[in-house]
XYZ file of C-alpha atoms in Angstrom:
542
model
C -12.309 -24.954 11.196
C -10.671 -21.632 12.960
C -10.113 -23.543 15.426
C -7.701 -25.896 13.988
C -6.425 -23.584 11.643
C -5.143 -21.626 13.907
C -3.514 -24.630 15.956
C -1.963 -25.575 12.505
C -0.587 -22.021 12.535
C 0.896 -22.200 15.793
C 2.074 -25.684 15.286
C 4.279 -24.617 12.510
C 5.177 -21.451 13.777
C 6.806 -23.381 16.759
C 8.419 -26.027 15.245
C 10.192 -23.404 13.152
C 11.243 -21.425 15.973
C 9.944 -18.512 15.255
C 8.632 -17.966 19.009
C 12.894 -17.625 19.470
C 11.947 -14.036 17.136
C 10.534 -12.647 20.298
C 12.539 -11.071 22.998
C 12.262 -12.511 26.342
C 11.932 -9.125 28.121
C 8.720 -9.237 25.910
C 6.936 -12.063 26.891
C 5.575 -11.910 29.883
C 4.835 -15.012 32.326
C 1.965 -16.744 31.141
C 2.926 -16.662 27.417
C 6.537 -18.469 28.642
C 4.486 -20.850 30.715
C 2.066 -21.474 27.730
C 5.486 -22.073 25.522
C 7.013 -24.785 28.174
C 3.632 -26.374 27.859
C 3.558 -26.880 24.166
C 7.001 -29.163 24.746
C 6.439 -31.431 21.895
C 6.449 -28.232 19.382
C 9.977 -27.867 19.502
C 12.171 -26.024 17.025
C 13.338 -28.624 14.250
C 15.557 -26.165 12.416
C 18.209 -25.160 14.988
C 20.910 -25.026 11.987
C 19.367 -22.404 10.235
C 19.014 -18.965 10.278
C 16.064 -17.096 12.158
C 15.345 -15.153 8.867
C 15.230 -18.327 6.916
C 13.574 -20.403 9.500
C 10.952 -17.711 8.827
C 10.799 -17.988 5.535
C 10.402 -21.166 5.037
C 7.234 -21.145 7.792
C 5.636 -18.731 5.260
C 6.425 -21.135 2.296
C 5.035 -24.044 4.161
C 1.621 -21.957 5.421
C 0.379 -21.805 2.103
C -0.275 -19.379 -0.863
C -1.468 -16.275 1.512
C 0.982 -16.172 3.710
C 3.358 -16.569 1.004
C 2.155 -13.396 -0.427
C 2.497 -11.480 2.917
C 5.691 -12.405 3.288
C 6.489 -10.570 0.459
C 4.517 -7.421 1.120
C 6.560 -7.610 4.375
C 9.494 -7.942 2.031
C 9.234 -4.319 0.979
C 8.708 -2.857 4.455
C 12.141 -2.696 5.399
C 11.170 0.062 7.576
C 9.783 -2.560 9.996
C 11.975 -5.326 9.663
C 15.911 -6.260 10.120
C 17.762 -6.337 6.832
C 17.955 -10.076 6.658
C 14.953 -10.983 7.650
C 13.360 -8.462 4.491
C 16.273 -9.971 2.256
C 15.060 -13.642 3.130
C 11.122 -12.994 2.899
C 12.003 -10.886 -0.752
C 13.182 -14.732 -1.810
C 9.218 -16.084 -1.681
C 8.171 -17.325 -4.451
C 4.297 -17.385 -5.358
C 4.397 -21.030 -6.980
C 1.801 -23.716 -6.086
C 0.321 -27.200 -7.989
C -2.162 -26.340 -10.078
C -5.593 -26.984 -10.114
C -7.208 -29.674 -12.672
C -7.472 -27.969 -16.307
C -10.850 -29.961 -16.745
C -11.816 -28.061 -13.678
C -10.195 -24.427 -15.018
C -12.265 -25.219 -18.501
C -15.314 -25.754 -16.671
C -15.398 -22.601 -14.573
C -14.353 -20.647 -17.461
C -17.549 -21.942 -19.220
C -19.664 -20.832 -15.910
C -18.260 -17.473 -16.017
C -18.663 -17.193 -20.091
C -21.819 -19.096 -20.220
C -20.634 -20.947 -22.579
C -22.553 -24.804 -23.069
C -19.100 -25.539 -24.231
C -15.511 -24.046 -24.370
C -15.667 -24.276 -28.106
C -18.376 -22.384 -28.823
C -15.882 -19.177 -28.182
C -12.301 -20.730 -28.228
C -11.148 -22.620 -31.525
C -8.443 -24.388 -28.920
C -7.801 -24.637 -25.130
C -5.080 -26.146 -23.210
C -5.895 -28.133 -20.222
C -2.159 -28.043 -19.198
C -1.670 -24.409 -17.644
C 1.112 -21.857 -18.647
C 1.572 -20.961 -15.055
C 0.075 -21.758 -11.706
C 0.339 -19.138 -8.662
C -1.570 -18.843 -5.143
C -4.637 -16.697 -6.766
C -5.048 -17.931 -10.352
C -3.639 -20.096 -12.959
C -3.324 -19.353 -16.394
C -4.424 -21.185 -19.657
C -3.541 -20.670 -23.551
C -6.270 -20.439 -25.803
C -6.976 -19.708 -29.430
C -10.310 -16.976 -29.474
C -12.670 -16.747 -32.037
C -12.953 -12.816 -33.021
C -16.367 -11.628 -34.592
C -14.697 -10.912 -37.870
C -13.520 -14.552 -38.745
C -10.044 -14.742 -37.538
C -8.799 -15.944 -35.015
C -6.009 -14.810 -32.400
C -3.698 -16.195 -29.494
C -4.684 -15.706 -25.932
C -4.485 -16.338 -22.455
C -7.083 -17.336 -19.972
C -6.449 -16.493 -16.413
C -8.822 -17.882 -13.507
C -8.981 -17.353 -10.180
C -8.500 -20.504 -7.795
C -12.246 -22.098 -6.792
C -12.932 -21.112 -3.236
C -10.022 -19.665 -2.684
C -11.921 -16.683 -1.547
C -13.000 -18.582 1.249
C -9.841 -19.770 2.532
C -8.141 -15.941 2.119
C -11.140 -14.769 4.365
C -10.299 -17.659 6.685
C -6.543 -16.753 6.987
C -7.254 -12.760 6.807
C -9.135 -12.928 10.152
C -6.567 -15.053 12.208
C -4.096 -12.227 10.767
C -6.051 -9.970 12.398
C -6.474 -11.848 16.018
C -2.914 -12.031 15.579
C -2.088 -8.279 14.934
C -4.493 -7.096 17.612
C -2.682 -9.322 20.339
C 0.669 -8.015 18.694
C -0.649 -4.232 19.153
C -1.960 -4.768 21.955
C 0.482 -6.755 23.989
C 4.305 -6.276 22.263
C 5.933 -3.542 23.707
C 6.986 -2.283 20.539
C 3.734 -3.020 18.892
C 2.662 0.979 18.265
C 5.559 1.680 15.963
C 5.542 -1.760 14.520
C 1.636 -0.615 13.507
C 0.357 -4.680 13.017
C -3.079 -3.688 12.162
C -2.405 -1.401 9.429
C 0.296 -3.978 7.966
C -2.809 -6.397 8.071
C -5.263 -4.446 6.677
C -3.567 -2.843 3.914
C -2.546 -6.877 3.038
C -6.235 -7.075 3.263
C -6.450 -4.533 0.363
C -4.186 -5.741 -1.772
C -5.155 -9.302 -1.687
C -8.751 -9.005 -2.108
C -8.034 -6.350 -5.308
C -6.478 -9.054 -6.561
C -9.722 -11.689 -6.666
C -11.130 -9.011 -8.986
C -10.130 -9.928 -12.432
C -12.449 -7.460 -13.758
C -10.081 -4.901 -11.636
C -6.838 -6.121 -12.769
C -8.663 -6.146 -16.966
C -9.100 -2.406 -16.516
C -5.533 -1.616 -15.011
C -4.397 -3.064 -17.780
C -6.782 -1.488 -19.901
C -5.424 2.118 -18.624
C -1.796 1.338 -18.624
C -2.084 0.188 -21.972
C -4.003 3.549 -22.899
C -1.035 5.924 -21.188
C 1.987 4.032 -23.167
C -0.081 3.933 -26.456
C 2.470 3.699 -29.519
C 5.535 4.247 -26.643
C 8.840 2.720 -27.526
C 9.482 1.752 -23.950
C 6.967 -0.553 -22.811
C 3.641 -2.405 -24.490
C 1.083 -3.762 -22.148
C -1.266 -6.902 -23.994
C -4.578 -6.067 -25.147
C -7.497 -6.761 -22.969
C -10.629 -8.983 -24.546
C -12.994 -6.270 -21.615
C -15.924 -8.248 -23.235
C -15.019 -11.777 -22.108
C -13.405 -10.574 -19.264
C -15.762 -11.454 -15.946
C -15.154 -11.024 -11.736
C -12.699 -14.792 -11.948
C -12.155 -14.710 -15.752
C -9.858 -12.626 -18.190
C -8.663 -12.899 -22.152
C -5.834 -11.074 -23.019
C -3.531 -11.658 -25.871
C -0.897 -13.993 -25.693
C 2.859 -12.135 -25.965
C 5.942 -14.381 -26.565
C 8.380 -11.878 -25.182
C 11.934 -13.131 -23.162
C 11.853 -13.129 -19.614
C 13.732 -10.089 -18.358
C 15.720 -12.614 -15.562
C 16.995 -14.157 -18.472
C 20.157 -12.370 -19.163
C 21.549 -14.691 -21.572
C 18.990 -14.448 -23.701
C 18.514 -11.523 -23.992
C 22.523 -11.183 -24.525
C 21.798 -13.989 -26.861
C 19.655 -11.681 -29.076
C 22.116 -8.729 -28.957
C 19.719 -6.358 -26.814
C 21.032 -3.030 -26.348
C 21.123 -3.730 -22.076
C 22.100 0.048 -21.164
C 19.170 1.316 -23.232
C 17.067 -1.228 -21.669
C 18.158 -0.582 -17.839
C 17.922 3.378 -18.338
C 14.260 2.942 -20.553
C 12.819 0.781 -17.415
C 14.255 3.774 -15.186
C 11.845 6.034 -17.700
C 9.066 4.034 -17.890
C 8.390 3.701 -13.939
C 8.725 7.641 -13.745
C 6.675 8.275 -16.267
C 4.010 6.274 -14.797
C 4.277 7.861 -11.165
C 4.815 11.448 -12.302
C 3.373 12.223 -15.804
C -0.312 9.179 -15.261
C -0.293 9.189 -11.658
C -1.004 5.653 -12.041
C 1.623 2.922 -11.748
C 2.247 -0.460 -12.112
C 2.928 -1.902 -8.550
C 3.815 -5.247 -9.059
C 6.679 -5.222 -11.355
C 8.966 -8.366 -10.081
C 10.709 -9.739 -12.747
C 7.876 -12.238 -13.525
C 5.847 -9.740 -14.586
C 8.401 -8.276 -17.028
C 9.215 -9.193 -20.204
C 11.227 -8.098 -22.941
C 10.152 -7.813 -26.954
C 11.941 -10.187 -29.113
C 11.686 -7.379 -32.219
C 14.446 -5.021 -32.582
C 16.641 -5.397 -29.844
C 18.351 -2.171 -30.754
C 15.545 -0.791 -29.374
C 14.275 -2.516 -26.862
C 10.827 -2.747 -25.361
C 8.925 -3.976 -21.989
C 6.254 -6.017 -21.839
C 3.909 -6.112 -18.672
C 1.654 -8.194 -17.404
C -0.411 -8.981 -14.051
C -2.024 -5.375 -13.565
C -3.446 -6.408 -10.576
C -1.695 -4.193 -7.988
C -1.237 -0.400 -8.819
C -0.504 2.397 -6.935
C -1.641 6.013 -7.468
C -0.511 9.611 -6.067
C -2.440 12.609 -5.898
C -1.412 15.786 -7.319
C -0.290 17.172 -3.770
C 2.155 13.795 -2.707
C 2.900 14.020 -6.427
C 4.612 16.997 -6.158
C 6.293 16.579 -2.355
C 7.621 13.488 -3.801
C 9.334 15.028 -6.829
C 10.557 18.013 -4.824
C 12.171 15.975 -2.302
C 13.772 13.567 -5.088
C 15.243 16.777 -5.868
C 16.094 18.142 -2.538
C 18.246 14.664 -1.920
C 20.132 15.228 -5.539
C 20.871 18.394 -4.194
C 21.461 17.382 -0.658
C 18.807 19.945 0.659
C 18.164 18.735 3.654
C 16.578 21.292 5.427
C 13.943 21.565 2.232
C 13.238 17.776 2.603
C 12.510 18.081 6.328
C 10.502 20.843 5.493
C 8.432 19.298 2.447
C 7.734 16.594 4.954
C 5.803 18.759 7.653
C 3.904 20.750 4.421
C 3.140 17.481 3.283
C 1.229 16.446 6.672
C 3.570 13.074 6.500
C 4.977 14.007 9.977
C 3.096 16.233 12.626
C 2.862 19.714 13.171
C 4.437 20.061 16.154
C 8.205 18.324 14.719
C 11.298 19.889 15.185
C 12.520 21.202 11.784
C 15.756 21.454 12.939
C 16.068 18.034 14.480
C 14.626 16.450 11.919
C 16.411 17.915 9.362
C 19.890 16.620 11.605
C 18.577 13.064 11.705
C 17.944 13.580 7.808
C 21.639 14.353 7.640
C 23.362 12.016 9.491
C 21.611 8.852 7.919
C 22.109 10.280 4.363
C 25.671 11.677 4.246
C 27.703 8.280 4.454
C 25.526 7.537 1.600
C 26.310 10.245 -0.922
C 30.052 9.398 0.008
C 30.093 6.862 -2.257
C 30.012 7.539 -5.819
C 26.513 8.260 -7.563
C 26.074 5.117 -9.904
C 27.295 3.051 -6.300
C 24.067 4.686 -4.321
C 20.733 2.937 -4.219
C 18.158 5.182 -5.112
C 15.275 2.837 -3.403
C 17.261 2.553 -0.153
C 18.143 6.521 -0.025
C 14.188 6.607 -0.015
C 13.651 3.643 2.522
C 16.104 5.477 4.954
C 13.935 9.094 4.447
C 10.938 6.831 5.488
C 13.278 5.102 8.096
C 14.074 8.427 9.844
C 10.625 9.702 9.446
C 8.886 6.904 10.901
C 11.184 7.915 14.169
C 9.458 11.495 14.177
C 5.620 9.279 14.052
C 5.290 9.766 10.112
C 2.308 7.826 9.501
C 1.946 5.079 7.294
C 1.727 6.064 3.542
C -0.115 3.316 1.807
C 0.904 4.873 -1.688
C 4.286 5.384 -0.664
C 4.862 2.214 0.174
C 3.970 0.625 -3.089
C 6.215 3.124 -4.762
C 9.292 2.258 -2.706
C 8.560 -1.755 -3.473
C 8.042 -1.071 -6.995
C 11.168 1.360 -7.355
C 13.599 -1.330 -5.305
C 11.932 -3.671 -8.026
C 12.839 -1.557 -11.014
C 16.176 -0.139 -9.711
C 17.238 -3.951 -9.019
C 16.444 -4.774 -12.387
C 17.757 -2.315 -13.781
C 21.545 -3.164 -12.106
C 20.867 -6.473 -13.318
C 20.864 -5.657 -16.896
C 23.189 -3.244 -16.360
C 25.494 -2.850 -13.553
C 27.059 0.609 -14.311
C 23.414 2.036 -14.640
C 23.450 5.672 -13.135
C 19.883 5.757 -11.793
C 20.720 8.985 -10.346
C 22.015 10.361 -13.421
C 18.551 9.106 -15.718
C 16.115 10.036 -13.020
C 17.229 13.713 -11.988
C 16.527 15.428 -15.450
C 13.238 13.718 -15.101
C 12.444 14.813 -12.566
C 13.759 18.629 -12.229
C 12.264 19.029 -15.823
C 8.547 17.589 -14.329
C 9.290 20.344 -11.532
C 9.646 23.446 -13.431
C 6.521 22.241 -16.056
C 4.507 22.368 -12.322
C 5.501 26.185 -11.579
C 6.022 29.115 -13.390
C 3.829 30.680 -16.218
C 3.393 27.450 -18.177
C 1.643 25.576 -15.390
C -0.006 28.932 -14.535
C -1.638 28.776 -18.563
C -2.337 25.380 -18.508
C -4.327 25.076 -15.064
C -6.275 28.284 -16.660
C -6.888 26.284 -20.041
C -8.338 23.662 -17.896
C -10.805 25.545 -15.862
C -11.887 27.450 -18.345
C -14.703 25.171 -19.654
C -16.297 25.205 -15.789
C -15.663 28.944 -15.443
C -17.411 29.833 -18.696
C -20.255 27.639 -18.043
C -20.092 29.220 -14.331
C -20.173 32.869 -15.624
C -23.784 33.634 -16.788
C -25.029 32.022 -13.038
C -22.534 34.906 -11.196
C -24.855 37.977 -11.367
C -28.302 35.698 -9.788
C -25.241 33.430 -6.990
C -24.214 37.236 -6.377
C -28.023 38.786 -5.324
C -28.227 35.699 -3.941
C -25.333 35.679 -1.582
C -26.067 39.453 -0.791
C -29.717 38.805 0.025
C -28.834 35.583 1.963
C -25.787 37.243 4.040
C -27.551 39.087 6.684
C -30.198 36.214 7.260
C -27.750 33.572 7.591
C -25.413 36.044 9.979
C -28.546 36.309 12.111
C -28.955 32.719 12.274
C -25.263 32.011 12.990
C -25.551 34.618 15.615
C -28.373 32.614 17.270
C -26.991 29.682 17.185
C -23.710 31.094 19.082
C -26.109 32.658 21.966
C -28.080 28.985 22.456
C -24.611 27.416 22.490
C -23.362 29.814 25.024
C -26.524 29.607 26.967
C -26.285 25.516 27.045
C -22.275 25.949 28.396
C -24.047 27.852 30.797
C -26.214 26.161 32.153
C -23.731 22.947 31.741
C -21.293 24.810 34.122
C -23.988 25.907 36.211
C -24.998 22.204 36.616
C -21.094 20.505 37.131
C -20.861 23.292 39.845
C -24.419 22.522 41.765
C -23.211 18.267 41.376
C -19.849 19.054 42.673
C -21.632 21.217 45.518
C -23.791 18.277 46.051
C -21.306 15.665 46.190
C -19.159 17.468 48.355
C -22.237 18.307 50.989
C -22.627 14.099 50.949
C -19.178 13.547 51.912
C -19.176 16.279 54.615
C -22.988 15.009 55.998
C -21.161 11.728 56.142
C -17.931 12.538 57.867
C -20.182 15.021 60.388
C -22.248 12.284 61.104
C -19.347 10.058 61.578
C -18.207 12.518 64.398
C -21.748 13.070 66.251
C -22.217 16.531 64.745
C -25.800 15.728 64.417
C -27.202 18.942 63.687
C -24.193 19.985 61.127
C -25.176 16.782 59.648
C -28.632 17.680 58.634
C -27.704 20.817 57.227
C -25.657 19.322 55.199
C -28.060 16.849 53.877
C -30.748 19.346 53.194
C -28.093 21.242 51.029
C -26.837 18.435 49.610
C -30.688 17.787 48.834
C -30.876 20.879 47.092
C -28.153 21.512 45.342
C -28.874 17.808 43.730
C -32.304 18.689 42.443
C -31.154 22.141 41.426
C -29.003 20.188 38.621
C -31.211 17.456 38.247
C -33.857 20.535 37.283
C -31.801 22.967 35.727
């Protein structure tokens, strides 16, 4: 089965091309030999582009490679423009699966003897079909009589199995890529893969994906920007989730939503809001936010609201990349360079040992064109793709969380020119964001981490007096101890030193006995040996 999958890869690959992507400086004899071989895998696409060529191989691969594609999409640190451009074009359709079948694994999951015992009415034809799962509508039974509108999403039958199948030839392929492509350190194959890997597995966990939505829903309760479905947790299983059905406009649909007399600048600048709100006040975003996850509320389009859906993917920050983040959002408003080269080494994204200076320079000249143009022209998500651009030349490692908060804010800053081409993302965000800076420092902060701790320091402060005597009885045992320990380690480099010295002495009386030997010096010879005797059982006894 690997087997042929893998010439099935290859096969299409080939006939696409793609082996064309590859420098011939890179490929060294046997791989052009193996190529020539394969002569009835030629490249049926000569007309089109390399990028699209590519794309298309994805598309015809199948559902996970698909979805790679457009993770790679977002990693236009890695890839030529028009080859991320192409892949960001994707699209995660597929046929569906039978309804019959969908009804009868929902049952399974449920146990349910049959679909009506919980649903008053199902519909075998589904809503919407993608690689991992397929969605149903559904009428649910609630305990109190009524009744209410939902949607059933199930995960694909064994398509666990064929994910697995596909995730290890990613990684044969990535290890030969590391391994052998001259380029393949930088390119880093094997962290692409596995953080795929992550991300695609997350997503075969619908009980996962129930309480993301479950905790974005709780962090914009009664918010006028965006309204996440509720979650039925209790008929929710591992490849089954209820949510409630919402009949909201897609946000791609600008004449609709035109249509309906939306108020489009308040909607562009509230999406601006909403994603960072969710980085920098929850610390826990929504990281999937194409535009077929978004819709928009059909009630008061004065004041518009989001809907989301598909929770599956989030992304998180810790307190410390948190705050690096927001200081070097404003560091680049205030064209600070030197402060964002020097976030970046407090941060521990780029090594130690970088030059601030030079990296501050390389900072400098990839930004400065930029902010030539005027502010509502500049792309906020590419001003960050070219920090992690540059950085990536002074070995900044791979930020998994980074890197689902630069695809999710080229999502949201796209959409957001889309319902509203003048939008000033520059001009929404920095207020944000300086205002989020000085609530972290200052006497404020300083109050509020004290209110905090205070429950854990009062609970701490009757144990202080016995963890005092404690400590002061305990101090001059454990310094003896320590102090032990240093004089058996010293004594062990000893004796180690001791011992490389007697084997070197040893090695170097063979060599001599042999070259003595070699020259008739009997006698030298055996003195030699003897020493070289020894000196050998000397370290073999030491």
């Amino acid at each position: 089965m690997r087997v042929s999958r893998f010439y099935q890869i290859q096969k299409t690959l080939l006939q696409y091309g793609l082996d064309e992507l590859i420098p011939s400086h890179w490929q060294p004899w046997y791989a052009r030999w193996a190529r020539r071989s394969l002569f009835w895998l030629r490249n049926r696409y000569p007309q089109h582009s390399a990028a699209l060529r590519l794309r298309l191989a994805l598309q015809s691969l199948g559902p996970v490679w698909v979805k790679f594609g457009q993770m790679l999409s977002t990693r236009r640190d890695l890839l030529p423009a028009d080859i991320a451009n192409e892949l960001a074009q994707l699209q995660d359709k597929v046929a569906p699966f039978p309804g019959e079948q969908a009804q009868k694994l929902i049952e399974q999951a449920l146990e349910l003897s049959d679909i009506s015992q919980l649903f008053e009415a199902f519909e075998l034809k589904p809503l919407a079909s993608a690689s991992i799962a397929q969605v149903h509508t559904a009428v649910l039974q609630l305990a109190d009589g009524s009744s209410a509108d939902v949607v059933i999403k199930v995960i694909r039958p064994d398509i666990r199995k064929q994910i697995l199948a596909d995730l290890a030839l990613m990684d044969t392929v990535a290890e030969f890529a590391a391994r052998f492509l001259p380029d393949g350190k930088r390119l880093r194959p094997r962290e692409v893969v596995s953080e795929y890997r992550k991300t695609i597995l997350d997503e075969l966990d619908l009980n996962r994906e129930a309480a993301n939505a479950i905790q974005l829903r709780r962090n914009f309760e009664h918010s006028d920007s965006l309204y996440i479905p509720y979650v039925y947790s209790d008929h929710c299983r591992h490849n089954v989730m209820v949510m409630e059905r919402i009949y909201g406009i897609p946000v791609s649909d600008i004449a609709a939503l035109h249509a309906q007399g939306t108020d489009m600048a308040l909607l562009a600048q509230r999406g601006v809001e909403v994603f960072f709100t969710q980085v920098f006040r929850d610390s826990f975003f929504h990281a999937d936010m194409h535009p077929g996850n978004i819709f928009v509320s059909r009630e008061h389009p004065d004041n518009p609201k989001y809907i989301g859906i598909d929770c599956g993917i989030v992304g998180t920050l810790n307190p410390e990349d948190k705050r690096y983040l927001a200081e070097n959002f404003v560091a680049f408003f205030n064209r600070d360079y030197r402060k964002v080269a020097q976030l970046h080494l407090d941060s521990g994204w780029v090594p130690a040992h970088t030059n601030v200076e030079e990296f501050e320079s390389a900072i400098r000249t990839v930004c400065e064109p930029i902010f030539q143009k005027p502010l509502a022209e500049i792309s906020f998500g590419h001003v960050l793709l070219n920090l992690f651009s540059t950085a990536r030349r002074f070995d900044m490692q791979v930020q998994p969380q980074l890197v689902l908060l630069q695809k999710t804010l080229l999502y949201i800053e796209g959409l957001g020119r889309q319902l509203y081409p003048q939008l000033d993302l520059w001009k929404t965000a920095k207020p944000f964001l300086e205002t989020w800076v000085k609530d972290q420092v200052g006497l404020p902060a300083l109050w509020r981490q004290i209110k905090e701790n205070l429950p854990f320091w009062a609970e701490k402060m009757p144990q202080m007096p016995n963890l005092l005597h404690r400590y002061l009885e305990q101090g001059p045992r454990q310094q003896a101890l320590l102090l032990a320990q240093l004089s058996q380690l010293q004594q062990q480099h000893q004796r180690a030193s001791r011992r490389i010295t007697e084997a070197l002495l040893a090695g170097a009386g063979a060599i001599s006995a042999s070259v003595a030997f070699g020259f008739g010096a009997t006698l030298l010879a055996t003195a030699l040996a003897a020493g070289t005797i020894f000196f050998t059982l000397k370290a073999l006894l030491s």
